[in-house]
Structures are given as structure tokens and as C-alpha cells.
mmCIF file of C-alpha atoms and ligand atoms in Angstrom:
data_model
loop_
_atom_site.group_PDB
_atom_site.id
_atom_site.type_symbol
_atom_site.label_atom_id
_atom_site.label_comp_id
_atom_site.label_asym_id
_atom_site.label_seq_id
_atom_site.Cartn_x
_atom_site.Cartn_y
_atom_site.Cartn_z
ATOM 1 C CA MET A 1 -70.663 -63.805 34.221
ATOM 2 C CA LYS A 2 -68.120 -66.073 32.703
ATOM 3 C CA ALA A 3 -67.280 -69.203 34.893
ATOM 4 C CA LEU A 4 -65.588 -72.466 34.476
ATOM 5 C CA VAL A 5 -68.161 -75.265 35.192
ATOM 6 C CA TYR A 6 -67.552 -79.009 36.017
ATOM 7 C CA THR A 7 -70.264 -80.366 33.974
ATOM 8 C CA ASP A 8 -69.627 -84.108 33.973
ATOM 9 C CA THR A 9 -66.804 -86.565 34.773
ATOM 10 C CA ASN A 10 -63.634 -85.383 32.905
ATOM 11 C CA GLU A 11 -65.570 -82.386 31.502
ATOM 12 C CA ILE A 12 -65.006 -78.746 32.479
ATOM 13 C CA VAL A 13 -66.776 -76.001 30.284
ATOM 14 C CA TYR A 14 -66.092 -72.259 30.197
ATOM 15 C CA ARG A 15 -69.578 -70.676 29.774
ATOM 16 C CA ASP A 16 -72.096 -67.962 30.974
ATOM 17 C CA GLU A 17 -73.468 -68.485 34.356
ATOM 18 C CA PRO A 18 -75.741 -66.317 36.477
ATOM 19 C CA ALA A 19 -74.101 -64.028 38.926
ATOM 20 C CA PRO A 20 -74.109 -65.327 42.556
ATOM 21 C CA ILE A 21 -77.220 -64.972 44.668
ATOM 22 C CA PHE A 22 -76.645 -63.093 48.010
ATOM 23 C CA GLU A 23 -77.679 -63.930 51.486
ATOM 24 C CA GLN A 24 -77.393 -61.790 54.388
ATOM 25 C CA GLY A 25 -73.856 -61.272 55.471
ATOM 26 C CA ASP A 26 -72.437 -62.086 52.148
ATOM 27 C CA VAL A 27 -70.198 -59.858 50.050
ATOM 28 C CA LEU A 28 -69.673 -59.913 46.316
ATOM 29 C CA PHE A 29 -66.083 -60.701 45.493
ATOM 30 C CA LYS A 30 -64.249 -60.023 42.217
ATOM 31 C CA VAL A 31 -61.995 -63.036 41.528
ATOM 32 C CA GLU A 32 -58.465 -62.201 40.409
ATOM 33 C CA ALA A 33 -56.629 -65.516 40.880
ATOM 34 C CA THR A 34 -57.886 -69.043 41.685
ATOM 35 C CA GLY A 35 -55.558 -71.933 41.947
ATOM 36 C CA ILE A 36 -56.425 -75.439 40.945
ATOM 37 C CA CYS A 37 -56.285 -77.914 43.806
ATOM 38 C CA GLY A 38 -55.735 -81.613 43.883
ATOM 39 C CA SER A 39 -59.315 -81.771 45.300
ATOM 40 C CA ASP A 40 -60.601 -79.987 42.277
ATOM 41 C CA MET A 41 -58.901 -82.803 40.098
ATOM 42 C CA HIS A 42 -60.423 -85.511 42.445
ATOM 43 C CA ALA A 43 -63.782 -83.995 41.675
ATOM 44 C CA TYR A 44 -63.024 -83.599 37.845
ATOM 45 C CA HIS A 45 -62.421 -87.364 37.928
ATOM 46 C CA GLY A 46 -65.862 -87.899 39.308
ATOM 47 C CA LYS A 47 -64.347 -89.309 42.531
ATOM 48 C CA ASP A 48 -65.738 -86.858 44.897
ATOM 49 C CA PRO A 49 -69.307 -87.544 45.942
ATOM 50 C CA ARG A 50 -69.512 -84.296 47.658
ATOM 51 C CA ARG A 51 -68.970 -82.307 44.506
ATOM 52 C CA VAL A 52 -71.845 -82.866 42.328
ATOM 53 C CA PRO A 53 -72.048 -81.467 38.663
ATOM 54 C CA PRO A 54 -72.966 -78.849 37.481
ATOM 55 C CA LEU A 55 -70.570 -76.994 39.942
ATOM 56 C CA ILE A 56 -68.322 -74.083 39.730
ATOM 57 C CA LEU A 57 -65.217 -75.501 41.462
ATOM 58 C CA GLY A 58 -62.250 -73.481 42.986
ATOM 59 C CA HIS A 59 -61.571 -72.519 46.559
ATOM 60 C CA GLU A 60 -57.944 -71.033 46.433
ATOM 61 C CA VAL A 61 -59.000 -67.376 45.737
ATOM 62 C CA ALA A 62 -57.510 -63.956 45.828
ATOM 63 C CA GLY A 63 -59.307 -60.863 44.572
ATOM 64 C CA THR A 64 -61.096 -57.635 45.493
ATOM 65 C CA ILE A 65 -64.323 -56.910 47.522
ATOM 66 C CA ALA A 66 -66.852 -55.773 45.126
ATOM 67 C CA SER A 67 -69.783 -54.697 47.263
ATOM 68 C CA GLY A 68 -70.493 -53.123 50.707
ATOM 69 C CA PRO A 69 -68.420 -50.606 52.887
ATOM 70 C CA HIS A 70 -65.114 -52.459 52.098
ATOM 71 C CA GLU A 71 -65.480 -52.487 48.364
ATOM 72 C CA GLY A 72 -62.243 -52.243 46.654
ATOM 73 C CA ILE A 73 -60.096 -53.920 49.455
ATOM 74 C CA ARG A 74 -57.721 -56.729 48.018
ATOM 75 C CA ALA A 75 -58.263 -59.838 50.027
ATOM 76 C CA VAL A 76 -57.915 -63.727 50.128
ATOM 77 C CA ILE A 77 -60.961 -65.825 50.977
ATOM 78 C CA ASN A 78 -60.852 -68.399 53.761
ATOM 79 C CA PRO A 79 -62.907 -70.733 51.902
ATOM 80 C CA LEU A 80 -63.993 -72.812 54.851
ATOM 81 C CA ILE A 81 -67.295 -71.381 56.139
ATOM 82 C CA THR A 82 -68.279 -72.405 59.777
ATOM 83 C CA CYS A 83 -70.942 -71.659 62.171
ATOM 84 C CA GLY A 84 -68.829 -69.365 64.507
ATOM 85 C CA THR A 85 -70.716 -70.642 67.575
ATOM 86 C CA CYS A 86 -70.179 -74.445 68.353
ATOM 87 C CA GLU A 87 -67.600 -75.926 70.768
ATOM 88 C CA TYR A 88 -64.880 -76.287 67.888
ATOM 89 C CA CYS A 89 -65.444 -72.786 66.444
ATOM 90 C CA ASP A 90 -65.242 -71.483 70.146
ATOM 91 C CA THR A 91 -62.084 -73.068 70.855
ATOM 92 C CA GLY A 92 -60.002 -72.273 67.674
ATOM 93 C CA LEU A 93 -60.739 -75.552 65.916
ATOM 94 C CA SER A 94 -63.134 -74.102 63.528
ATOM 95 C CA ASN A 95 -61.988 -76.639 60.845
ATOM 96 C CA LEU A 96 -63.710 -79.393 62.786
ATOM 97 C CA CYS A 97 -67.036 -77.526 62.935
ATOM 98 C CA ALA A 98 -70.010 -79.980 61.976
ATOM 99 C CA GLN A 99 -71.614 -77.172 60.003
ATOM 100 C CA ARG A 100 -68.425 -76.581 57.788
ATOM 101 C CA GLU A 101 -68.812 -75.804 54.186
ATOM 102 C CA LEU A 102 -66.012 -75.258 51.661
ATOM 103 C CA ILE A 103 -66.860 -73.081 48.647
ATOM 104 C CA GLY A 104 -66.520 -75.022 45.434
ATOM 105 C CA MET A 105 -67.776 -78.137 47.087
ATOM 106 C CA ARG A 106 -71.569 -77.873 47.584
ATOM 107 C CA LEU A 107 -71.577 -74.031 47.360
ATOM 108 C CA PRO A 108 -70.439 -72.424 43.985
ATOM 109 C CA GLY A 109 -66.592 -71.986 43.879
ATOM 110 C CA ALA A 110 -64.384 -69.055 42.434
ATOM 111 C CA TYR A 111 -63.585 -70.291 38.826
ATOM 112 C CA ALA A 112 -65.577 -67.404 37.726
ATOM 113 C CA GLU A 113 -65.640 -63.677 37.506
ATOM 114 C CA TYR A 114 -67.362 -63.190 40.728
ATOM 115 C CA THR A 115 -68.062 -65.364 43.800
ATOM 116 C CA LYS A 116 -69.875 -64.556 47.194
ATOM 117 C CA ILE A 117 -68.471 -65.203 50.557
ATOM 118 C CA PRO A 118 -69.476 -64.196 54.145
ATOM 119 C CA GLY A 119 -67.627 -61.041 54.905
ATOM 120 C CA ARG A 120 -66.062 -62.702 57.978
ATOM 121 C CA ASN A 121 -64.233 -65.084 55.722
ATOM 122 C CA LEU A 122 -62.191 -62.392 53.996
ATOM 123 C CA ILE A 123 -58.591 -61.676 54.942
ATOM 124 C CA PRO A 124 -57.112 -58.370 53.522
ATOM 125 C CA ILE A 125 -53.680 -58.726 51.884
ATOM 126 C CA PRO A 126 -50.793 -56.290 51.878
ATOM 127 C CA HIS A 127 -50.951 -53.817 48.847
ATOM 128 C CA GLN A 128 -47.555 -55.134 47.457
ATOM 129 C CA LEU A 129 -48.702 -58.777 47.438
ATOM 130 C CA GLY A 130 -49.739 -60.008 43.918
ATOM 131 C CA PHE A 131 -53.031 -61.943 43.490
ATOM 132 C CA THR A 132 -51.393 -64.931 42.134
ATOM 133 C CA LYS A 133 -48.981 -65.444 45.015
ATOM 134 C CA ALA A 134 -51.930 -64.527 47.440
ATOM 135 C CA SER A 135 -54.099 -67.298 46.006
ATOM 136 C CA LEU A 136 -51.642 -69.775 47.487
ATOM 137 C CA ALA A 137 -52.480 -68.839 50.976
ATOM 138 C CA GLU A 138 -55.036 -71.535 51.188
ATOM 139 C CA PRO A 139 -52.684 -74.502 50.367
ATOM 140 C CA THR A 140 -50.008 -72.756 52.559
ATOM 141 C CA ALA A 141 -52.522 -72.685 55.399
ATOM 142 C CA THR A 142 -52.914 -76.419 55.044
ATOM 143 C CA ALA A 143 -49.152 -76.964 55.203
ATOM 144 C CA LEU A 144 -48.844 -74.528 58.128
ATOM 145 C CA HIS A 145 -51.530 -76.390 60.034
ATOM 146 C CA ALA A 146 -49.924 -79.830 59.371
ATOM 147 C CA LEU A 147 -46.501 -78.530 60.500
ATOM 148 C CA ASN A 148 -48.199 -76.857 63.502
ATOM 149 C CA LEU A 149 -49.783 -80.101 64.617
ATOM 150 C CA ALA A 150 -46.448 -82.043 63.977
ATOM 151 C CA ARG A 151 -44.516 -79.411 66.088
ATOM 152 C CA MET A 152 -46.937 -79.842 69.092
ATOM 153 C CA LYS A 153 -46.395 -83.715 69.082
ATOM 154 C CA SER A 154 -42.550 -83.573 68.511
ATOM 155 C CA PHE A 155 -39.964 -83.701 71.264
ATOM 156 C CA ARG A 156 -37.452 -82.004 69.111
ATOM 157 C CA PRO A 157 -37.839 -78.608 67.050
ATOM 158 C CA LEU A 158 -38.825 -79.090 63.506
ATOM 159 C CA ALA A 159 -35.402 -77.773 62.372
ATOM 160 C CA GLU A 160 -33.714 -80.844 63.813
ATOM 161 C CA LEU A 161 -35.831 -83.514 62.233
ATOM 162 C CA LYS A 162 -35.130 -85.891 59.328
ATOM 163 C CA VAL A 163 -38.221 -85.570 57.294
ATOM 164 C CA LEU A 164 -40.002 -87.417 54.367
ATOM 165 C CA ILE A 165 -42.763 -85.650 52.320
ATOM 166 C CA ILE A 166 -44.744 -87.659 49.950
ATOM 167 C CA GLY A 167 -46.156 -85.804 47.075
ATOM 168 C CA GLY A 168 -44.625 -82.909 44.919
ATOM 169 C CA GLY A 169 -47.947 -81.190 44.440
ATOM 170 C CA ALA A 170 -48.414 -77.654 46.091
ATOM 171 C CA ILE A 171 -49.041 -79.006 49.524
ATOM 172 C CA GLY A 172 -45.760 -81.055 49.373
ATOM 173 C CA MET A 173 -43.744 -78.167 47.948
ATOM 174 C CA LEU A 174 -45.222 -75.626 50.528
ATOM 175 C CA THR A 175 -44.471 -77.992 53.420
ATOM 176 C CA ALA A 176 -40.828 -78.367 52.182
ATOM 177 C CA LEU A 177 -40.500 -74.696 51.606
ATOM 178 C CA LEU A 178 -41.738 -73.815 55.065
ATOM 179 C CA LEU A 179 -39.639 -76.422 56.752
ATOM 180 C CA LYS A 180 -36.656 -75.066 54.802
ATOM 181 C CA GLY A 181 -37.747 -71.735 56.076
ATOM 182 C CA TYR A 182 -37.767 -72.981 59.715
ATOM 183 C CA GLY A 183 -34.015 -74.235 59.227
ATOM 184 C CA CYS A 184 -34.752 -77.874 58.506
ATOM 185 C CA ARG A 185 -32.104 -79.331 56.296
ATOM 186 C CA ASP A 186 -32.680 -83.064 56.071
ATOM 187 C CA ILE A 187 -35.683 -83.379 53.787
ATOM 188 C CA LEU A 188 -36.489 -86.124 51.257
ATOM 189 C CA LEU A 189 -39.418 -85.538 48.795
ATOM 190 C CA ALA A 190 -41.146 -88.502 47.031
ATOM 191 C CA GLU A 191 -42.684 -87.835 43.671
ATOM 192 C CA THR A 192 -43.825 -90.150 40.965
ATOM 193 C CA ASN A 193 -43.822 -87.596 37.990
ATOM 194 C CA ASP A 194 -40.371 -87.059 37.186
ATOM 195 C CA LEU A 195 -41.083 -83.626 35.515
ATOM 196 C CA ARG A 196 -42.566 -82.530 38.666
ATOM 197 C CA GLY A 197 -39.861 -84.154 40.678
ATOM 198 C CA LYS A 198 -37.085 -82.202 38.752
ATOM 199 C CA SER A 199 -39.028 -78.908 39.409
ATOM 200 C CA ALA A 200 -39.307 -79.781 43.124
ATOM 201 C CA ALA A 201 -35.664 -80.513 43.558
ATOM 202 C CA GLU A 202 -34.960 -77.233 41.792
ATOM 203 C CA HIS A 203 -37.293 -74.955 43.727
ATOM 204 C CA THR A 204 -36.965 -76.497 47.172
ATOM 205 C CA GLY A 205 -33.550 -77.621 47.309
ATOM 206 C CA CYS A 206 -34.538 -80.958 48.748
ATOM 207 C CA ARG A 207 -33.403 -84.342 47.729
ATOM 208 C CA VAL A 208 -36.233 -86.086 45.412
ATOM 209 C CA PHE A 209 -36.751 -89.643 44.797
ATOM 210 C CA ASN A 210 -39.349 -91.548 42.756
ATOM 211 C CA PRO A 211 -40.932 -94.383 44.792
ATOM 212 C CA ILE A 212 -42.042 -96.327 41.771
ATOM 213 C CA THR A 213 -38.552 -96.625 40.336
ATOM 214 C CA ASP A 214 -36.100 -96.116 43.465
ATOM 215 C CA THR A 215 -36.298 -97.932 46.829
ATOM 216 C CA LEU A 216 -36.542 -95.662 49.960
ATOM 217 C CA GLU A 217 -33.165 -94.916 51.621
ATOM 218 C CA GLY A 218 -33.273 -95.668 55.338
ATOM 219 C CA PRO A 219 -36.507 -97.142 56.266
ATOM 220 C CA ASP A 220 -37.544 -96.902 59.927
ATOM 221 C CA SER A 221 -35.387 -93.765 60.165
ATOM 222 C CA TYR A 222 -37.648 -90.641 59.811
ATOM 223 C CA ASP A 223 -38.703 -88.423 62.544
ATOM 224 C CA LEU A 224 -41.568 -86.985 60.697
ATOM 225 C CA VAL A 225 -43.391 -88.222 57.534
ATOM 226 C CA LEU A 226 -46.004 -86.080 55.791
ATOM 227 C CA ASP A 227 -48.347 -87.901 53.293
ATOM 228 C CA CYS A 228 -49.622 -85.197 51.080
ATOM 229 C CA VAL A 229 -51.290 -87.944 48.772
ATOM 230 C CA GLY A 230 -53.101 -90.046 51.113
ATOM 231 C CA GLY A 231 -53.401 -93.311 49.164
ATOM 232 C CA GLU A 232 -52.869 -96.866 50.261
ATOM 233 C CA LYS A 233 -49.364 -96.997 48.745
ATOM 234 C CA THR A 234 -48.313 -93.609 50.241
ATOM 235 C CA ARG A 235 -49.593 -94.640 53.608
ATOM 236 C CA ASN A 236 -47.645 -97.760 53.316
ATOM 237 C CA LEU A 237 -44.473 -95.806 52.474
ATOM 238 C CA SER A 238 -45.088 -93.557 55.338
ATOM 239 C CA VAL A 239 -45.384 -96.310 58.024
ATOM 240 C CA THR A 240 -42.254 -98.018 56.444
ATOM 241 C CA ALA A 241 -40.320 -94.754 56.630
ATOM 242 C CA ALA A 242 -41.253 -93.649 60.323
ATOM 243 C CA LYS A 243 -38.764 -94.337 62.957
ATOM 244 C CA PRO A 244 -39.911 -95.688 66.405
ATOM 245 C CA GLY A 245 -41.410 -92.770 68.214
ATOM 246 C CA GLY A 246 -41.763 -90.910 64.795
ATOM 247 C CA ILE A 247 -44.701 -88.841 63.554
ATOM 248 C CA PHE A 248 -46.903 -89.572 60.558
ATOM 249 C CA VAL A 249 -49.053 -86.717 59.396
ATOM 250 C CA HIS A 250 -51.773 -87.563 56.983
ATOM 251 C CA ILE A 251 -53.023 -84.809 54.754
ATOM 252 C CA GLY A 252 -53.891 -86.185 51.291
ATOM 253 C CA LEU A 253 -57.323 -87.516 50.719
ATOM 254 C CA MET A 254 -56.959 -89.795 47.633
ATOM 255 C CA ASP A 255 -58.573 -93.042 49.026
ATOM 256 C CA SER A 256 -59.720 -94.320 52.331
ATOM 257 C CA LEU A 257 -58.495 -97.692 53.303
ATOM 258 C CA GLY A 258 -55.370 -99.766 53.380
ATOM 259 C CA GLY A 259 -51.641 -99.238 53.780
ATOM 260 C CA LEU A 260 -51.570 -98.919 57.737
ATOM 261 C CA ASP A 261 -49.419 -101.413 59.452
ATOM 262 C CA ILE A 262 -51.162 -101.030 62.683
ATOM 263 C CA ARG A 263 -48.822 -103.419 64.430
ATOM 264 C CA LYS A 264 -45.755 -101.490 63.426
ATOM 265 C CA ILE A 265 -47.518 -98.242 64.422
ATOM 266 C CA THR A 266 -48.362 -99.836 67.841
ATOM 267 C CA LEU A 267 -45.108 -101.488 68.461
ATOM 268 C CA SER A 268 -43.009 -98.497 67.488
ATOM 269 C CA GLU A 269 -45.183 -95.907 69.080
ATOM 270 C CA ILE A 270 -45.690 -93.927 65.805
ATOM 271 C CA THR A 271 -48.072 -90.921 66.315
ATOM 272 C CA LEU A 272 -50.582 -90.673 63.460
ATOM 273 C CA ILE A 273 -52.096 -87.275 62.940
ATOM 274 C CA GLY A 274 -54.900 -86.449 60.478
ATOM 275 C CA VAL A 275 -54.929 -83.084 59.127
ATOM 276 C CA TYR A 276 -58.012 -81.365 57.405
ATOM 277 C CA CYS A 277 -57.811 -77.717 56.195
ATOM 278 C CA TYR A 278 -56.861 -74.944 58.461
ATOM 279 C CA THR A 279 -58.252 -72.334 60.847
ATOM 280 C CA ALA A 280 -58.708 -68.656 59.980
ATOM 281 C CA ALA A 281 -55.406 -68.032 62.036
ATOM 282 C CA ASP A 282 -53.676 -70.314 59.751
ATOM 283 C CA VAL A 283 -54.730 -68.508 56.486
ATOM 284 C CA ARG A 284 -53.688 -65.141 58.225
ATOM 285 C CA ALA A 285 -50.184 -66.781 59.032
ATOM 286 C CA ALA A 286 -50.308 -68.092 55.444
ATOM 287 C CA VAL A 287 -50.620 -64.641 53.966
ATOM 288 C CA LYS A 288 -47.837 -63.369 56.251
ATOM 289 C CA ALA A 289 -45.514 -66.402 55.134
ATOM 290 C CA ILE A 290 -46.182 -65.557 51.500
ATOM 291 C CA ASP A 291 -45.591 -61.982 51.838
ATOM 292 C CA THR A 292 -42.524 -62.155 53.978
ATOM 293 C CA GLY A 293 -40.904 -64.728 51.524
ATOM 294 C CA LEU A 294 -40.941 -67.475 53.835
ATOM 295 C CA VAL A 295 -41.912 -69.905 51.113
ATOM 296 C CA GLY A 296 -39.671 -68.390 48.671
ATOM 297 C CA ASP A 297 -40.429 -66.585 45.287
ATOM 298 C CA LEU A 298 -42.908 -69.136 44.077
ATOM 299 C CA THR A 299 -41.718 -68.903 40.618
ATOM 300 C CA TRP A 300 -42.693 -72.559 40.070
ATOM 301 C CA VAL A 301 -46.333 -71.510 39.982
ATOM 302 C CA GLU A 302 -47.855 -71.396 36.594
ATOM 303 C CA THR A 303 -50.784 -69.098 35.444
ATOM 304 C CA ARG A 304 -53.222 -69.463 32.580
ATOM 305 C CA PRO A 305 -56.405 -67.593 31.465
ATOM 306 C CA LEU A 306 -59.696 -68.814 33.132
ATOM 307 C CA SER A 307 -60.973 -69.564 29.631
ATOM 308 C CA GLN A 308 -58.209 -72.099 29.189
ATOM 309 C CA GLY A 309 -59.039 -73.798 32.477
ATOM 310 C CA ALA A 310 -60.266 -77.021 30.669
ATOM 311 C CA LYS A 311 -56.902 -77.547 29.075
ATOM 312 C CA ALA A 312 -55.187 -76.752 32.379
ATOM 313 C CA PHE A 313 -57.113 -79.633 33.962
ATOM 314 C CA LEU A 314 -56.293 -81.923 31.178
ATOM 315 C CA ASP A 315 -52.477 -81.173 31.375
ATOM 316 C CA LEU A 316 -52.408 -81.663 35.025
ATOM 317 C CA ASP A 317 -54.378 -84.916 34.596
ATOM 318 C CA ASN A 318 -51.832 -86.136 31.935
ATOM 319 C CA GLY A 319 -48.812 -84.987 34.056
ATOM 320 C CA LEU A 320 -47.725 -82.663 31.091
ATOM 321 C CA THR A 321 -46.728 -79.735 33.252
ATOM 322 C CA ALA A 322 -43.913 -79.538 35.819
ATOM 323 C CA ALA A 323 -45.861 -76.889 37.782
ATOM 324 C CA ALA A 324 -47.232 -78.123 41.144
ATOM 325 C CA LYS A 325 -49.775 -75.343 40.957
ATOM 326 C CA ILE A 326 -51.596 -73.696 38.137
ATOM 327 C CA VAL A 327 -53.471 -70.480 38.998
ATOM 328 C CA LEU A 328 -56.218 -69.331 36.652
ATOM 329 C CA LEU A 329 -56.611 -65.632 36.034
ATOM 330 C CA PRO A 330 -59.449 -63.627 34.536
ATOM 331 C CA ASP A 331 -59.313 -63.024 30.755
ATOM 332 C CA SER A 332 -58.393 -59.515 30.031
HETATM 333 ZN ZN1 ZN B 401 -57.254 -76.603 47.896
HETATM 334 ZN ZN1 ZN B 402 -68.885 -74.299 64.457
#
């Protein structure tokens, strides 16, 4: 089968690869759409020790079941494979399972004609929902999970909060669109790429500012800050923005250290929440959110053929596309 393979730092090659090898419980899955994630870009830059080349990346997947009794059913993949029996899996916190594995990390991913996945990780999609939109279920699930955790810590409904979202990539966009859908009207979005910032303003209706060239309006005044980048500078901006009693949700995984003014966090009783992935329930809710239009028409998503994947990575790397998400489709 044809696949897009991460072969070395800053190198992605479209080539022939052996078909997936099955284990018990796996089904063969025909890939119809796979989104490029920020974490795939991170790997491409050689910065993710968990993703070792040669590796087929890609975990934001929609397609069709191609083996077994459910062959032909359209579905999205919950790419987080967990044990199903530990204390976390038992209590609905499967994203914290010690055995968790994400496809496209150590296991082969979905920038390919086919991938394999345990049958229990498949979530059927409505017949009218297109594959490209459906492939956004995974990042939408992350945004839903983050907002759900914030909601549980907030004294007021999300709709009433003054919010800062840092990063106009797909997670930032989807978080903004979900909040809009919930009725939240006071959202500022920080994005350093002006091309992307313009697109974010157009498609979310949020106010957008560039934290490199502009200063943050109203430090110490945001009820909720979501850092979808997760770097030293964005953590610093988050803590600067949060008001006393505010909530700081950390989603991005750019780097590990720096930017946290623990003294301010302590004196201002800021709640810090780490967010990793989602549960299966979040992925199901994400499919529904996309299908019912809660996150809008998603016209900001760009599609390209899988064979042109290397160029897509290059364009994203060089900030040459306004799209917060590029979805790769099989070559016809
Ligand atoms: Zn992702
Ligand atoms: Zn488990």
C-alpha cells in the first residue's frame, strides 16, 4: 500500500509500505481522511522522542471498516488505545491509562491507504457526515475534554466567562467555535502567524491579537485561559492574563519548563489544569458536535492528496497556509 512515512528529521516520503499486520481484535480500516496534527509537526522536527523514524504518522482518522462483520461501516478512529481494565479505564479516565498507546506514535498511524485498529476503538459516523469533517473528531474531542474540565472547575457557566485562547491552530479554533456554540461572546484569540490570525478572526468571529507585536489588553482579567501551544512564552502569557480565581488550562505540548509564575498562581488562587487527549465519550460527543454544526461549517479546513503530504508539512512549517488544519485524502 502507499503511505506517507516520516523517515528522518524534516523528511517525509510517500512510498510503498507493507500492509498492516493484524493481531487479535484488530480490524483493517480503509483510510479516507487523516488530519495533520501539531504533534505530527513536532515529530517531523525531530522533537518527539516517542516518535522514532521510520514511522507512518497520523492519528486524526476517518474511513471505512474493511474487514470483519462490520465491513463497509463508516467510522472515525479513537486513536488512543487503552487497556480497558485498569482503575483509570474503569472510572472513565481512560486517557490516563498507563498502558495507553496512540497510533502514529509507536504504533503505525494513518497516513496510508490502510491502517489497523482494535474494533472497540471505532466510532460509527452518520451517513451524511463527510470524511474530511469527521476526521476533525479527534482534535474536537481534545477541545471538548479541555472545556469540560474547565466547566467542572468554574463557578460560573462557560458562556459568561471572559476567555483568552492562545494558538490559532485546530485546537484553538475548535475551542473558540465550541465556546461560541455554548453562547460565550467574550473571547480573545492569540496567534503569531498573521495569515492564520486573519483566518481565525474570519471563521470564529473572535477578536484576534498577535502577542509578538501587540500587548495583551487587560492582564489579570481573564476568567479562563486555554494555552493550546504549551511553550514557556505562552505559559507566561497565560499566567499574566488570568485573573485572581481564574482557570488556566494547559493543552499544548511544545516544551516542558518555564513560564509559570508560581507565586502569582498561589497568591491569586489560579486553578491550573493539564489536559491530555480525551476519553471515548469525548470522541463520540465530538462526532455529534461536528455533525450537528456546533463547530460551524469547517470551511477553514484545507484538503490535499496524501501523495502531496510532504509539501503540506513544508507549507505548515513555513507558515505558508492560513489553514489551521490540512487533511490528507487518498489519491484517486
Ligand atoms: Zn492530534
Ligand atoms: Zn487502562
